[in-house]
Amino acid sequence: MANTKEITKDNLLEVRNLKISFKTDEGIITAVDGIDFSVKHGQTLGIVGESGSGKSVSTWSIMRLLPKNSIIDKGSSIQFHRKSGKVVEMTKLKANSRELRKIRGGEVALIFQEPMSSFSPVYTIGNQIVEAVLQHRDVSKEEAEEIAVDMLDRVGISNPRQRFRQYPFELSGGMRQRAMIAVALSMNPSLLIADEPTTSLDVTIQAQILELMNELQEELGMSIIFITHNLGVIAQVADEIEVMYLGKILERGKTKEIIQQPQHPYTQALLEAIPRLDRLGERLTAISGDIPSPLSRPVGCPFYTRCEKVMPGICDIEMPKPTQLSETHTVYCFLHEEKDV
Amino acid sequence: MTPTDLSPKETQAPINQMESEEAQRYYSATQFQLIWWRFRKHRLAQVGAIILITMAVIGLFAEFFGPYTGTTRVSDAVLVRPQAPQFCNDDGCTLRPFIPGVISERNPETLRMETKIDPSVRRDIYFFVEGEEYKLLGKFKTNIHFFGLKEGSIHLFGTDSLGRDIFSRVLLATRTSLSIGIFGVVIAFVLALVIGGVAGYFGGGLDYAIQRLTEIVRVIPVIPLYMGLAAAFPKEWSSTQVYFAMTLVLALVGWPTLARRIRGKLLSLRGEDYVIAANLAGAGPSRIIGRHLLPAFMSYIIVDLVISFPFMLLSETALSFVGLGLRPPTVSWGVLLQDAQTVRAIEQAPWLFIPAIFVVVAVLSFTVLGDGLRDAADPYQVSG
Amino acid sequence: MVKFLFQRTIGMAITMFFVSIMVFVIMELPPGDYAERWAFRKFSGTGAQITEADLDNIRANFGLDRPAPERYFKWISGIVLHGDFGEAFAFQTSVNNVIGQKIWLTLAILFSTLIVTYLVAIPVGIYAAIRRGSAEDYALTVFSYLGFALPNFLLALVLLYVSITVFDSSVGGLFSPEYADAPWSIAKAKDLLGHLIIPAIILAWSATAFQLQTVRATMLDELNNLSVTAARARGVPEWKLLLKYPARLAINPVVSTMSFDANRIFSELPIVALVLGLPELGELLLKSYLDLDMFVAGAILLILTFMIVFMNFLSDIFLAILDPRVKLIEG
């Protein structure tokens, strides 16, 4: 309710106090618990977290793609700058309304981790790109096909005309992900949400896709939200990073700040889990334990059950408040709150 | 390392210290406890189970619950309508239930014997009354029936054209039909387990041959196939011989579907890590099948068994209905329904269809029970 | 595609070969031999005395004195090479004569039942999945359960009863009396169609119950599929999305189980036909089983099974057309 202030001009998207729950047989499960983030025009926001941290849920909610049993809290706000300059409150849009359909794909596009299952197996790649183009651009079927072939070519698919007529399972994993990107970009979106786009790919292919995405962003000037569990990947593409854990943001800042001066024990642990060339021979440290079930969500800081620097009696009582380390760097941890006091 | 170290129970997830007590209980529960907990949420399946248990008990003690033996004929009570017990009549109400008297007289026009209710006569129903002698469970000689009249006769479901009490006969038929289903399913299951198990475990050429065989049995329309086998029963066979032959026929046609499913499941389990590990550890095939594979899909098998029941029941009913299955004096649901083959039967004596209600209720109960068990037994149905 | 068709045709032939052996075994099962039954039927009531020598003669005539494999070979080659199914003793004529146009009537029943089944099961199954958990979905589940549980002959009897008492006309038979022996005409065909509706509905109920649940389950799976979310994320309108993605895929399992439906229908046909008095193969099969007229029974069992196998062949082809993944596996 408090979030009625207008979106700032540099921001394409501003998400405030986003809280998402799911109705299940076991009761109401909160997947995302009051998070904020924003995406600037032409920039890339990285969201990092383990599976189950709520990163996919929070980005899917932007496009209102969550299943029927989900509830977006009334106090949540998702403001989006449309191409027309109009600002829309996405949470207020009616399901299946025309405006929502225009924004889906046409202004915000989504690519998934699994390029195999995000294509329907019974239609050709071309069919699915043309469908997307016809949905959002005022062109004839022949023109749409031209746009599709051109897009396939631009994302680096050889023999685009032949691939156009092929079925998803006839392409390799890397090819499919390129095709998926082609589908998304053929609709000319201003925001691309990439949900773990490289996770299921080989490391070399992964690098190629990341490079492609960087190139295309420069070329087309769109903004990207890049979701991953791999800090190493995100460092290559993101301008800013948010670290998410169990539905909460634990740390946010410029990529440089997060990678070089991680402040939250969780961020530090994530970084230590990445193999690095300059530290060959050292043992990688895994974070001990599993991410707790959202059903038995810990009270206080969500990470305290696995945190090495846990302070009993402090961390398990309430959620720490944000500590502003620089203009752009914020951390939610009692270790830093204490220093300030 | 002994192969027993590799049983599936040991491969549980590490227990987080933060788990609630309920979750602790969940992780330490055995497979069957888990199934039981989930099953308790299925109201409809429980209703099905209760109905089936009731039917089984009633069938087992059919002679006790029914006031007459199945073959007793009351000559002056042909095609009597069902009689509902009452507590009240013109004279007022009593605690003891009773039925009004029945008089039978010849219709002057059609010259047929017809029965009429005589409200002036009151016949009290008594419980644990002495009646016809029978052997309880085939062993204990007694003449106590659950309920009955001291004079006259009572027919809750009416009588057939020979004056036999349908209620008593339906109870006996329940025993026959359920037991034939049970034997049929058990034999089919043993066949399926051996054949499907062998095919699924060893794979290769043997598997291929058995696969083709089951495919061919499955492609022939089922009831016509049953009929073909049943048509071969010699006319001079006793009803007991026919009864056992029927269970065999049901089983012979029923096993391929079960075998196919067992085989499929075994093939997928064979690739599981713990089975491969047991293999590497030198465990023999019988040990691997018995010790690792069977427990892993025990619940799955039970569900399959329950699901195949309705089919057995319906097949038996259909075959007996057309005269290719069980024969009188054996009474089964299908045999009873032979009397209700024509539209005339419905017009004259719709109560002859009461056995059909038993068939439908039994099949429905097995179906909902099977559905409930399947949901409960599915280990991948993790909610949340 | 040619290779695919060729493979499937060979497969069909092999299956039919084994089926024919099994059918032959069933024909041989009943006690007593064919000659005795033939003679009994032919001479009963004539007062003629039949001696063991007469029987031997008949046996020799029919080749019954030959060993089983030889008889099988004679029987099957008669069918395959000359379309000759043998002699029907109960009718004292050839099996071909007895079966005759009943094949077409049986096919008419099969296809009208399948059409009713799919016309109901596919749209309704899709609807039930979309409205999952609603009152309609629940009612449809009950409808399906009843479809599994109600014996068909009971349904047939009830419908027959209702039609006689309420509409004062019989739904039995396949033709009205005035058309029964008339030559084929448009009016006769119309009459047949009118009579097909009731058996089609009775036979379709259980088949519909199964397919409805299959369509519903596949739909539910597909609705959760990422490709549906992906299409939704591209701004495809909801109705178009449902039809193009999950509904399109929900048809595949229906197509691939067409032969099971045919099997189920033929399985229930004899008894329904008996109750409704339909002059087709199922009813004849039942009668010939009761008469132990095994040449007729064997022929019908073989024909019905062949229809099922052929349906399987058709569904393989349809599936290959519908689902591009199938071709890939076939290579």
PDB file of C-alpha atoms in Angstrom, chain B residues 44 212-213 215-225 227-229 231-236 310-311 314 317-319 321-324 337 340-343 346-347 353 356-357 359-360 363-364 367-368 371, chain C residues 14-15 18-19 22-23 26 29-31 138 141-142 145-146 148-151 153-154 157-158 160-161 164-165 259-260 262-263 266-268 270-271 274-275 285-286 289-290 292 294 301 304-305 308-309 312:
ATOM      1  CA  LEU B  44     -13.825 -42.235  -1.125  1.00  0.00           C
ATOM      2  CA  ARG B 212       5.213 -60.987 -28.484  1.00  0.00           C
ATOM      3  CA  LEU B 213       3.175 -63.673 -26.752  1.00  0.00           C
ATOM      4  CA  GLU B 215       0.929 -58.872 -27.279  1.00  0.00           C
ATOM      5  CA  ILE B 216      -0.948 -61.566 -29.162  1.00  0.00           C
ATOM      6  CA  VAL B 217      -3.073 -62.545 -26.203  1.00  0.00           C
ATOM      7  CA  ARG B 218      -3.873 -58.882 -25.665  1.00  0.00           C
ATOM      8  CA  VAL B 219      -4.911 -58.229 -29.232  1.00  0.00           C
ATOM      9  CA  ILE B 220      -7.721 -60.807 -29.287  1.00  0.00           C
ATOM     10  CA  PRO B 221     -10.946 -59.276 -27.908  1.00  0.00           C
ATOM     11  CA  VAL B 222     -11.074 -60.318 -24.289  1.00  0.00           C
ATOM     12  CA  ILE B 223     -14.629 -61.480 -23.636  1.00  0.00           C
ATOM     13  CA  PRO B 224     -14.857 -63.432 -26.918  1.00  0.00           C
ATOM     14  CA  LEU B 225     -11.592 -65.084 -25.944  1.00  0.00           C
ATOM     15  CA  MET B 227     -16.062 -67.282 -24.176  1.00  0.00           C
ATOM     16  CA  GLY B 228     -14.031 -69.451 -26.501  1.00  0.00           C
ATOM     17  CA  LEU B 229     -12.226 -71.020 -23.570  1.00  0.00           C
ATOM     18  CA  ALA B 231     -17.255 -72.904 -24.456  1.00  0.00           C
ATOM     19  CA  ALA B 232     -14.812 -75.779 -24.224  1.00  0.00           C
ATOM     20  CA  PHE B 233     -15.963 -76.807 -20.740  1.00  0.00           C
ATOM     21  CA  PRO B 234     -17.588 -80.223 -21.142  1.00  0.00           C
ATOM     22  CA  LYS B 235     -21.304 -80.145 -20.459  1.00  0.00           C
ATOM     23  CA  GLU B 236     -20.970 -82.993 -18.000  1.00  0.00           C
ATOM     24  CA  PRO B 310     -13.310 -55.035 -11.465  1.00  0.00           C
ATOM     25  CA  PHE B 311     -12.343 -56.578 -14.759  1.00  0.00           C
ATOM     26  CA  LEU B 314     -17.369 -57.926 -14.861  1.00  0.00           C
ATOM     27  CA  THR B 317     -20.786 -61.666 -14.672  1.00  0.00           C
ATOM     28  CA  ALA B 318     -20.888 -61.244 -18.432  1.00  0.00           C
ATOM     29  CA  LEU B 319     -19.923 -64.866 -19.156  1.00  0.00           C
ATOM     30  CA  PHE B 321     -25.049 -63.993 -17.904  1.00  0.00           C
ATOM     31  CA  VAL B 322     -24.933 -65.486 -21.397  1.00  0.00           C
ATOM     32  CA  GLY B 323     -24.605 -69.034 -20.118  1.00  0.00           C
ATOM     33  CA  LEU B 324     -20.932 -69.596 -20.907  1.00  0.00           C
ATOM     34  CA  LEU B 337     -28.833 -62.107 -13.732  1.00  0.00           C
ATOM     35  CA  ALA B 340     -33.168 -60.905 -16.045  1.00  0.00           C
ATOM     36  CA  GLN B 341     -32.202 -61.220 -19.676  1.00  0.00           C
ATOM     37  CA  THR B 342     -35.328 -59.867 -21.272  1.00  0.00           C
ATOM     38  CA  VAL B 343     -37.343 -56.694 -21.194  1.00  0.00           C
ATOM     39  CA  ILE B 346     -37.856 -55.863 -16.145  1.00  0.00           C
ATOM     40  CA  GLU B 347     -41.541 -55.239 -16.651  1.00  0.00           C
ATOM     41  CA  PHE B 353     -31.960 -56.826 -11.213  1.00  0.00           C
ATOM     42  CA  ALA B 356     -26.713 -56.008 -10.749  1.00  0.00           C
ATOM     43  CA  ILE B 357     -26.609 -53.365  -8.038  1.00  0.00           C
ATOM     44  CA  VAL B 359     -21.997 -55.894  -9.281  1.00  0.00           C
ATOM     45  CA  VAL B 360     -21.976 -52.146  -9.848  1.00  0.00           C
ATOM     46  CA  VAL B 363     -16.849 -52.692  -9.190  1.00  0.00           C
ATOM     47  CA  LEU B 364     -17.149 -49.053  -8.159  1.00  0.00           C
ATOM     48  CA  THR B 367     -12.206 -48.777  -8.698  1.00  0.00           C
ATOM     49  CA  VAL B 368     -12.190 -46.014  -6.091  1.00  0.00           C
ATOM     50  CA  ASP B 371      -7.466 -45.093  -7.376  1.00  0.00           C
TER      51      ASP B 371
ATOM     52  CA  ILE C  14       3.316 -61.920 -38.075  1.00  0.00           C
ATOM     53  CA  THR C  15       0.835 -61.007 -35.358  1.00  0.00           C
ATOM     54  CA  PHE C  18       0.239 -66.223 -34.198  1.00  0.00           C
ATOM     55  CA  VAL C  19      -3.317 -65.117 -33.581  1.00  0.00           C
ATOM     56  CA  MET C  22      -4.267 -69.384 -31.027  1.00  0.00           C
ATOM     57  CA  VAL C  23      -7.695 -69.229 -32.632  1.00  0.00           C
ATOM     58  CA  ILE C  26      -9.542 -72.530 -29.293  1.00  0.00           C
ATOM     59  CA  LEU C  29     -10.625 -77.179 -27.506  1.00  0.00           C
ATOM     60  CA  PRO C  30     -14.251 -78.287 -27.149  1.00  0.00           C
ATOM     61  CA  PRO C  31     -14.631 -81.956 -26.338  1.00  0.00           C
ATOM     62  CA  TYR C 138     -16.219 -34.074 -10.420  1.00  0.00           C
ATOM     63  CA  THR C 141     -15.312 -38.388 -12.950  1.00  0.00           C
ATOM     64  CA  VAL C 142     -18.483 -39.984 -11.582  1.00  0.00           C
ATOM     65  CA  TYR C 145     -16.571 -44.428 -12.904  1.00  0.00           C
ATOM     66  CA  LEU C 146     -20.068 -45.494 -13.894  1.00  0.00           C
ATOM     67  CA  PHE C 148     -16.241 -48.624 -15.875  1.00  0.00           C
ATOM     68  CA  ALA C 149     -18.691 -50.213 -13.489  1.00  0.00           C
ATOM     69  CA  LEU C 150     -21.996 -50.598 -15.318  1.00  0.00           C
ATOM     70  CA  PRO C 151     -22.220 -53.899 -17.128  1.00  0.00           C
ATOM     71  CA  PHE C 153     -25.942 -55.645 -20.966  1.00  0.00           C
ATOM     72  CA  LEU C 154     -27.622 -53.929 -18.058  1.00  0.00           C
ATOM     73  CA  LEU C 157     -31.716 -53.732 -21.073  1.00  0.00           C
ATOM     74  CA  VAL C 158     -32.569 -50.470 -19.363  1.00  0.00           C
ATOM     75  CA  LEU C 160     -34.556 -51.159 -24.288  1.00  0.00           C
ATOM     76  CA  TYR C 161     -37.066 -50.968 -21.481  1.00  0.00           C
ATOM     77  CA  ILE C 164     -40.499 -49.609 -25.180  1.00  0.00           C
ATOM     78  CA  THR C 165     -42.366 -48.107 -22.263  1.00  0.00           C
ATOM     79  CA  SER C 259      -7.017 -50.535 -31.197  1.00  0.00           C
ATOM     80  CA  PHE C 260      -7.641 -50.899 -27.470  1.00  0.00           C
ATOM     81  CA  ALA C 262     -11.781 -51.553 -30.797  1.00  0.00           C
ATOM     82  CA  ASN C 263     -10.819 -54.450 -28.556  1.00  0.00           C
ATOM     83  CA  PHE C 266     -15.684 -56.064 -29.649  1.00  0.00           C
ATOM     84  CA  SER C 267     -15.311 -57.500 -26.205  1.00  0.00           C
ATOM     85  CA  GLU C 268     -18.634 -56.072 -25.126  1.00  0.00           C
ATOM     86  CA  PRO C 270     -21.603 -60.046 -28.235  1.00  0.00           C
ATOM     87  CA  ILE C 271     -23.583 -59.529 -25.051  1.00  0.00           C
ATOM     88  CA  LEU C 274     -27.604 -60.510 -27.761  1.00  0.00           C
ATOM     89  CA  VAL C 275     -29.742 -58.233 -25.598  1.00  0.00           C
ATOM     90  CA  LEU C 285     -20.086 -65.611 -32.300  1.00  0.00           C
ATOM     91  CA  LEU C 286     -21.950 -66.094 -29.057  1.00  0.00           C
ATOM     92  CA  TYR C 289     -19.969 -70.832 -29.146  1.00  0.00           C
ATOM     93  CA  LEU C 290     -23.148 -72.098 -27.521  1.00  0.00           C
ATOM     94  CA  LEU C 292     -19.997 -75.338 -30.526  1.00  0.00           C
ATOM     95  CA  MET C 294     -16.314 -73.800 -34.023  1.00  0.00           C
ATOM     96  CA  LEU C 301     -12.723 -64.456 -33.733  1.00  0.00           C
ATOM     97  CA  LEU C 304     -12.624 -59.402 -35.183  1.00  0.00           C
ATOM     98  CA  THR C 305      -8.983 -59.731 -34.177  1.00  0.00           C
ATOM     99  CA  ILE C 308      -8.286 -54.791 -34.148  1.00  0.00           C
ATOM    100  CA  VAL C 309      -4.828 -55.436 -35.566  1.00  0.00           C
ATOM    101  CA  ASN C 312      -3.519 -50.735 -34.621  1.00  0.00           C
TER     102      ASN C 312
END
